[in-house]
Amino acid sequence: MDKEIVTEQHRWLQQLVGDWAYESTVAMGPGETDTTIGMDRVKALGEFWIIAEAEGEFPGDGPAKMVITLGYDPLRERFTGTFIHSQMSYLWHYDGELDGTRRILTLESSGPAMDGSETTARYRDVMEIVDESRRLFSSYALREDGKWHEFMSARYTRVA
């Protein structure tokens, strides 16, 4: 197998490597939110992948850990990855792309609906690079009316 070429998209992911403090706001119900804080440690796995390991509070459920893997598939010309959470049994699969500004990565997935039914729903996570020390992250669910509803947002600040 020939050595793979590191692409611009792979290099884009490497800017996430480091330690980040975050503060997130989660929708708990109509007009009700909860704010939590935590740490996100992002490591490179070679030049092609990153692994983000976060620890913090999960609103109403106590301490939680989350892991995101992200890479770029040059054959499909798409970002790819996974998300797991210590309080969920589902393995989320990401598929995404950068916008034209090269600052916003949109990752789509599908998984269990959050309404307690045994159906699946579509989700969208949006990561925005503000500058080398700040980034934003928002999670959305697709509603029946075809509109995306934001249910979580987080602000990250680089600490190392």
Coordinates of C-alpha atoms in Angstrom, one line a residue:
M1 CA 0.0 0.0 0.0
D2 CA 1.3 3.4 -0.9
K3 CA 1.8 5.9 1.8
E4 CA -1.3 8.1 2.2
I5 CA -1.0 11.8 1.6
V6 CA -1.9 14.2 4.5
T7 CA -4.5 16.6 3.2
E8 CA -5.6 20.1 4.1
Q9 CA -8.5 18.5 5.9
H10 CA -6.2 16.3 8.0
R11 CA -4.2 19.4 8.9
W12 CA -7.4 21.3 9.8
L13 CA -8.1 18.6 12.5
Q14 CA -4.7 19.0 14.0
Q15 CA -5.5 22.6 15.2
L16 CA -7.9 21.0 17.7
V17 CA -5.0 19.2 19.5
G18 CA -4.5 20.5 23.1
D19 CA -6.4 20.9 26.4
W20 CA -9.6 22.9 26.4
A21 CA -11.9 24.0 29.2
Y22 CA -15.5 24.2 28.3
E23 CA -18.8 25.5 29.5
S24 CA -21.9 24.0 28.0
T25 CA -25.6 24.9 28.1
V26 CA -28.1 22.0 27.7
A27 CA -31.8 22.4 27.1
M28 CA -33.6 20.4 29.8
G29 CA -37.1 21.2 28.7
P30 CA -39.2 24.1 27.4
G31 CA -37.6 27.3 28.6
E32 CA -35.3 25.3 31.0
T33 CA -31.5 25.0 30.6
D34 CA -28.6 23.7 32.7
T35 CA -25.0 24.8 32.5
T36 CA -22.0 22.6 33.1
I37 CA -18.2 22.8 32.9
G38 CA -15.6 20.3 32.0
M39 CA -12.3 19.6 30.3
D40 CA -11.6 18.3 26.8
R41 CA -8.2 16.8 25.9
V42 CA -7.6 16.4 22.2
K43 CA -4.8 14.2 21.1
A44 CA -3.4 13.4 17.6
L45 CA -3.4 9.8 16.4
G46 CA -0.7 10.2 13.8
E47 CA -1.4 12.9 11.2
F48 CA -4.8 11.5 10.1
W49 CA -6.9 11.3 13.2
I50 CA -7.7 13.1 16.5
I51 CA -9.2 11.7 19.6
A52 CA -11.1 14.1 22.0
E53 CA -11.6 12.8 25.5
A54 CA -14.0 15.0 27.6
E55 CA -15.0 14.9 31.2
G56 CA -17.6 16.9 32.9
E57 CA -21.1 16.9 34.4
F58 CA -24.1 15.5 32.5
P59 CA -27.0 17.7 33.6
G60 CA -29.1 15.8 36.1
D61 CA -27.0 12.7 35.9
G62 CA -23.6 13.6 37.4
P63 CA -20.1 12.9 36.1
A64 CA -19.8 11.9 32.5
K65 CA -17.1 11.1 30.0
M66 CA -17.3 11.4 26.2
V67 CA -14.9 10.4 23.4
I68 CA -15.0 11.8 19.8
T69 CA -12.8 10.4 17.0
L70 CA -12.4 12.4 13.9
G71 CA -10.6 11.9 10.6
Y72 CA -11.0 12.7 6.9
D73 CA -11.6 10.1 4.2
P74 CA -10.0 11.5 1.0
L75 CA -11.8 8.8 -1.2
R76 CA -15.2 10.0 -0.1
E77 CA -14.1 13.6 0.4
R78 CA -15.9 13.6 3.8
F79 CA -15.0 13.9 7.4
T80 CA -15.7 10.8 9.4
G81 CA -15.8 9.8 13.1
T82 CA -17.6 8.5 16.1
F83 CA -19.0 9.7 19.4
I84 CA -19.5 7.7 22.6
H85 CA -20.8 8.8 26.0
S86 CA -20.4 7.1 29.3
Q87 CA -24.1 7.3 30.0
M88 CA -25.3 6.0 26.6
S89 CA -25.0 2.6 25.0
Y90 CA -25.2 3.9 21.4
L91 CA -22.2 4.4 19.1
W92 CA -22.8 7.5 17.1
H93 CA -21.2 7.7 13.6
Y94 CA -20.3 11.0 12.1
D95 CA -20.3 12.1 8.5
G96 CA -19.4 15.7 7.7
E97 CA -17.8 18.6 5.7
L98 CA -16.2 21.9 6.2
D99 CA -17.9 25.1 5.0
G100 CA -16.4 27.5 2.5
T101 CA -14.8 29.6 5.2
R102 CA -12.8 26.6 6.5
R103 CA -13.9 27.5 10.0
I104 CA -17.1 25.4 10.5
L105 CA -17.2 21.6 10.5
T106 CA -20.7 20.2 10.3
L107 CA -21.1 16.6 11.4
E108 CA -24.3 14.6 10.7
S109 CA -25.5 11.4 12.5
S110 CA -28.6 9.5 13.3
G111 CA -29.4 7.7 16.5
P112 CA -32.0 7.1 19.2
A113 CA -34.7 9.8 19.4
M114 CA -34.5 11.8 22.6
D115 CA -38.2 11.7 23.2
G116 CA -38.2 8.3 24.8
S117 CA -39.7 6.6 21.8
E118 CA -38.0 3.6 20.1
T119 CA -37.4 5.5 16.9
T120 CA -34.4 7.1 15.4
A121 CA -33.7 10.8 14.7
R122 CA -31.3 12.8 12.7
Y123 CA -28.7 15.0 14.5
R124 CA -26.2 17.6 13.6
D125 CA -23.1 18.7 15.5
V126 CA -21.4 22.0 14.4
M127 CA -17.9 22.8 15.4
E128 CA -16.7 26.4 14.8
I129 CA -13.1 27.6 15.1
V130 CA -13.2 31.2 16.4
D131 CA -9.4 31.6 16.7
E132 CA -6.5 29.5 17.9
S133 CA -7.7 29.7 21.5
R134 CA -11.5 29.5 21.2
R135 CA -14.0 27.2 19.5
L136 CA -17.7 26.6 19.7
F137 CA -19.8 23.4 19.5
S138 CA -23.5 23.1 19.0
S139 CA -25.8 20.1 18.8
Y140 CA -29.1 20.0 16.9
A141 CA -31.9 17.6 16.4
L142 CA -34.1 17.6 13.3
R143 CA -37.8 18.1 14.2
E144 CA -40.8 16.7 12.4
D145 CA -41.4 20.2 10.9
G146 CA -38.1 19.9 9.1
K147 CA -36.3 22.5 11.2
W148 CA -33.1 21.9 13.3
H149 CA -33.5 22.5 17.0
E150 CA -30.4 23.4 19.1
F151 CA -30.4 21.4 22.3
M152 CA -26.8 21.9 23.4
S153 CA -24.1 24.5 23.0
A154 CA -20.5 24.8 24.4
R155 CA -17.8 27.3 24.4
Y156 CA -14.2 26.0 24.5
T157 CA -11.1 27.9 25.7
R158 CA -7.6 26.5 25.1
V159 CA -5.7 26.0 28.4
A160 CA -2.6 24.2 26.9

